[in-house]
Amino acid sequence: MAAAGSAVGLGNIWKFPYEVGKGGGAAFLFMYLAFCFILCFPVLVAEISIGRKTQKNAIGAFRALGFPKWSIIGRMGVASGVLILSFYNIVAGWAFGYFVEMIMGNFAISDQFGDFIGLKGINAIKVVGYSLIFMVSTTVIVSKGISGGIERAARTLMPMLVLIIVTLILYSLTLPNAMKGIEFYLVPDFTKINFEVVYTALSHAFFSLSLGMGALITYGSYVSKTDNILSSAAYITLADIGIAFIAGLMIFPFVFSQNIDPQAGAGLVFVTLPKVFATLGPLWGPAIGGLFFLLLSFAALTSTVSLLEVPVSYVVDEHKISRKKAVWLTSGFIFLVGIPSLLSQGASETFTSFISYGASDKAKDFLTLVEDVAINTILPLGGVLITIFTAYVWKTKNLTEEISFGNPNYEGSMVMKFLNFALTIICPIILSGLFVLIMLSKFVGIELF
Ligand code: PHE
């Protein structure tokens, strides 16, 4: 449940719809689904198994298995945890801020989204305040170790989130042009697939499933020997894909009925939804709008907790300081790392047009750079290394032995054959091939396809 909480977050409801929008609609959706099942599911099973086998965090786990050099995977995970959380916390702050604005009936924020994230005027205090509140909440939860509470909250809040999304889908279908949105989302136009769509779908699949940085190694260490890893992994994958899928089903009819450009990017959800809530009237608008963004904030919180856990367990392990101290120091540090990203959405010219690389000479903002390094580089690289480690260093026979606890019929089954084949052949080849191509195209600007 906690791992599903980690997987389901802003990735599903904020990032997924806008990546679909930018990637040409259904073509992106299908690539993403294929990657989740074929390439990510095996990595997910491997991460949880390594965690349960060693009962350690992302770095300690590789040492405990007797391969200390491979703890580089954990170290990269720590770096990406710091980087991802540094901007994730800001977007979570926007979501939390929207909760406040919605209950106050401020639907006009839709048109002022640029000012809001650009920290214009009073927004500066608001946005900084919201992201501080968010970081402090995450820190308190991780420091008190009340992950049991998070798990219980996820158990009730996730179904509520699903319910509200489904209700909004039904409403969206009554609006003009809704079907155009559904068509964009579900009817693939494969001419829209280019290499950028392929790798964005791949790195998004990793990000959305919280994979490639050892977060699920840490969570796996809490799984008991009698639990069935495969069914947990299947549950996590289906919950994650399911919620992303319905989020898309909710957004695109709204986008098309409001004549918004689906390629609008990171603001898509924040610009579209308040306009929808505004149409629900003075009572239901604030109520449904507020509840939606509150639930989204909780979904983000179950993800930030897992993001903070990875660097914290590293600091506790390596520096032998108390957990409480480690948690506050780490989160304080991450908040500081996030400041350039916070300023990069219009507030500071330097960070907004920060650097240009790759094929386009348009300067990218700092937040995009951080995303490119953490999500588009470290996560897929971590994924390749985990499959290579599992298949060729730790060996699939040990993986099979671990999965068999809690699943006695696993050995010799079709699933075992698929997983071993995927981890030994499909994932290392496809992931490393794609990774090299991603690097060439992202940073060097060479597109081979
Ligand atoms: N999976 C989370 C989301 O979709 C983000 C995340 C990535 C959390 C990596 C932990 C580790 O929002």
Coordinates of N, CA, C and O in Angstrom, one line a residue, residues 85 88-90 92-93 130-147 150 219 297-298 300-309 312 323 327-328 331 334:
L85 N 13.1 15.4 -5.5 CA 12.3 16.0 -4.4 C 12.4 17.6 -4.4 O 11.5 18.3 -4.1
Y88 N 9.9 18.5 -7.0 CA 8.6 17.9 -6.8 C 7.8 18.6 -5.6 O 6.6 18.8 -5.7
N89 N 8.6 19.0 -4.6 CA 8.1 19.7 -3.5 C 7.5 21.0 -3.9 O 6.5 21.5 -3.3
I90 N 8.1 21.6 -4.9 CA 7.5 22.9 -5.4 C 6.2 22.7 -6.1 O 5.2 23.4 -5.8
A92 N 4.2 20.2 -5.6 CA 3.3 19.8 -4.6 C 2.8 21.1 -3.9 O 1.6 21.1 -3.5
G93 N 3.6 22.0 -3.7 CA 3.2 23.3 -3.1 C 2.2 24.0 -3.9 O 1.2 24.6 -3.4
Y130 N 3.7 27.7 0.8 CA 3.1 26.4 0.5 C 4.1 25.3 0.4 O 4.0 24.2 0.9
S131 N 5.2 25.6 -0.3 CA 6.2 24.5 -0.5 C 6.9 24.3 0.8 O 7.3 23.1 1.1
L132 N 7.1 25.3 1.7 CA 7.7 25.1 3.0 C 6.8 24.2 3.8 O 7.3 23.2 4.4
I133 N 5.5 24.5 3.8 CA 4.5 23.6 4.6 C 4.6 22.2 4.1 O 4.7 21.3 4.9
F134 N 4.8 22.1 2.8 CA 4.8 20.7 2.2 C 6.1 20.0 2.7 O 6.0 18.8 3.1
M135 N 7.2 20.7 2.6 CA 8.5 20.1 3.0 C 8.5 19.7 4.5 O 8.9 18.6 4.9
V136 N 7.9 20.6 5.3 CA 7.9 20.3 6.7 C 7.0 19.1 7.0 O 7.4 18.2 7.8
S137 N 5.8 19.0 6.4 CA 5.0 17.9 6.6 C 5.7 16.6 6.2 O 5.6 15.6 7.0
T138 N 6.4 16.6 5.1 CA 7.1 15.4 4.7 C 8.1 15.0 5.7 O 8.3 13.9 6.1
T139 N 8.8 16.1 6.2 CA 9.9 15.8 7.1 C 9.4 15.2 8.5 O 10.0 14.3 9.0
V140 N 8.3 15.8 8.9 CA 7.7 15.3 10.2 C 7.3 13.8 10.1 O 7.6 13.0 10.9
I141 N 6.7 13.5 8.9 CA 6.3 12.1 8.7 C 7.5 11.2 8.7 O 7.5 10.2 9.4
V142 N 8.5 11.6 8.0 CA 9.7 10.7 7.8 C 10.4 10.6 9.2 O 10.9 9.6 9.6
S143 N 10.5 11.7 9.9 CA 11.2 11.7 11.2 C 10.5 10.9 12.3 O 11.1 10.2 13.1
K144 N 9.2 11.0 12.3 CA 8.4 10.3 13.3 C 8.3 8.8 12.9 O 7.8 8.0 13.7
G145 N 8.6 8.5 11.6 CA 8.4 7.1 11.2 C 7.0 6.7 11.3 O 6.7 5.6 11.5
I146 N 6.1 7.7 11.1 CA 4.7 7.3 11.2 C 4.2 6.8 9.8 O 3.1 7.2 9.4
S147 N 5.0 5.9 9.2 CA 4.6 5.5 7.9 C 3.3 4.6 8.0 O 2.6 4.5 7.0
I150 N 0.6 6.9 7.2 CA 0.6 7.2 5.7 C -0.1 6.1 5.0 O -0.9 6.3 4.1
Y219 N 11.6 0.2 0.3 CA 10.2 -0.2 0.7 C 10.2 -1.7 0.8 O 9.5 -2.3 1.6
S297 N -2.8 16.6 -3.1 CA -1.7 16.9 -2.2 C -1.3 15.7 -1.3 O -0.2 15.5 -1.1
F298 N -2.4 15.0 -0.9 CA -2.0 13.8 -0.1 C -1.3 12.7 -1.0 O -0.4 12.1 -0.6
A300 N 0.6 13.4 -3.4 CA 2.0 13.9 -3.5 C 2.8 13.6 -2.3 O 3.9 13.3 -2.3
L301 N 2.1 13.7 -1.1 CA 2.8 13.5 0.2 C 3.3 12.1 0.3 O 4.4 11.8 0.8
T302 N 2.4 11.1 -0.1 CA 2.9 9.7 0.0 C 4.1 9.5 -0.9 O 4.8 8.5 -0.8
S303 N 4.3 10.3 -1.9 CA 5.4 10.2 -2.8 C 6.6 10.9 -2.3 O 7.7 10.4 -2.3
T304 N 6.4 12.1 -1.7 CA 7.6 12.9 -1.2 C 8.2 12.1 0.0 O 9.4 12.1 0.2
V305 N 7.4 11.4 0.8 CA 7.9 10.7 1.9 C 8.9 9.6 1.4 O 10.0 9.5 2.0
S306 N 8.5 9.0 0.3 CA 9.5 7.9 -0.2 C 10.7 8.5 -0.9 O 11.8 8.0 -0.8
L307 N 10.5 9.7 -1.4 CA 11.6 10.4 -2.0 C 12.6 10.8 -1.0 O 13.9 10.7 -1.2
L308 N 12.1 11.3 0.2 CA 13.0 11.8 1.2 C 13.7 10.6 1.9 O 14.9 10.7 2.4
E309 N 13.0 9.5 2.0 CA 13.5 8.3 2.7 C 14.8 7.8 2.1 O 15.7 7.4 2.8
V312 N 17.7 10.1 3.2 CA 17.9 10.0 4.7 C 18.5 8.7 5.1 O 19.4 8.7 5.9
R323 N 18.6 9.6 13.5 CA 17.7 9.7 12.4 C 17.0 11.0 12.3 O 16.9 11.6 11.3
V327 N 17.1 13.5 9.2 CA 15.9 13.9 8.4 C 15.8 15.4 8.2 O 15.6 15.9 7.1
W328 N 16.0 16.1 9.3 CA 15.8 17.6 9.2 C 17.0 18.2 8.4 O 16.7 19.1 7.5
S331 N 16.3 17.3 4.6 CA 15.2 18.0 4.0 C 15.5 19.5 3.9 O 15.1 20.2 2.9
I334 N 17.6 19.8 0.8 CA 16.9 19.6 -0.4 C 16.1 20.9 -0.7 O 15.9 21.3 -1.8

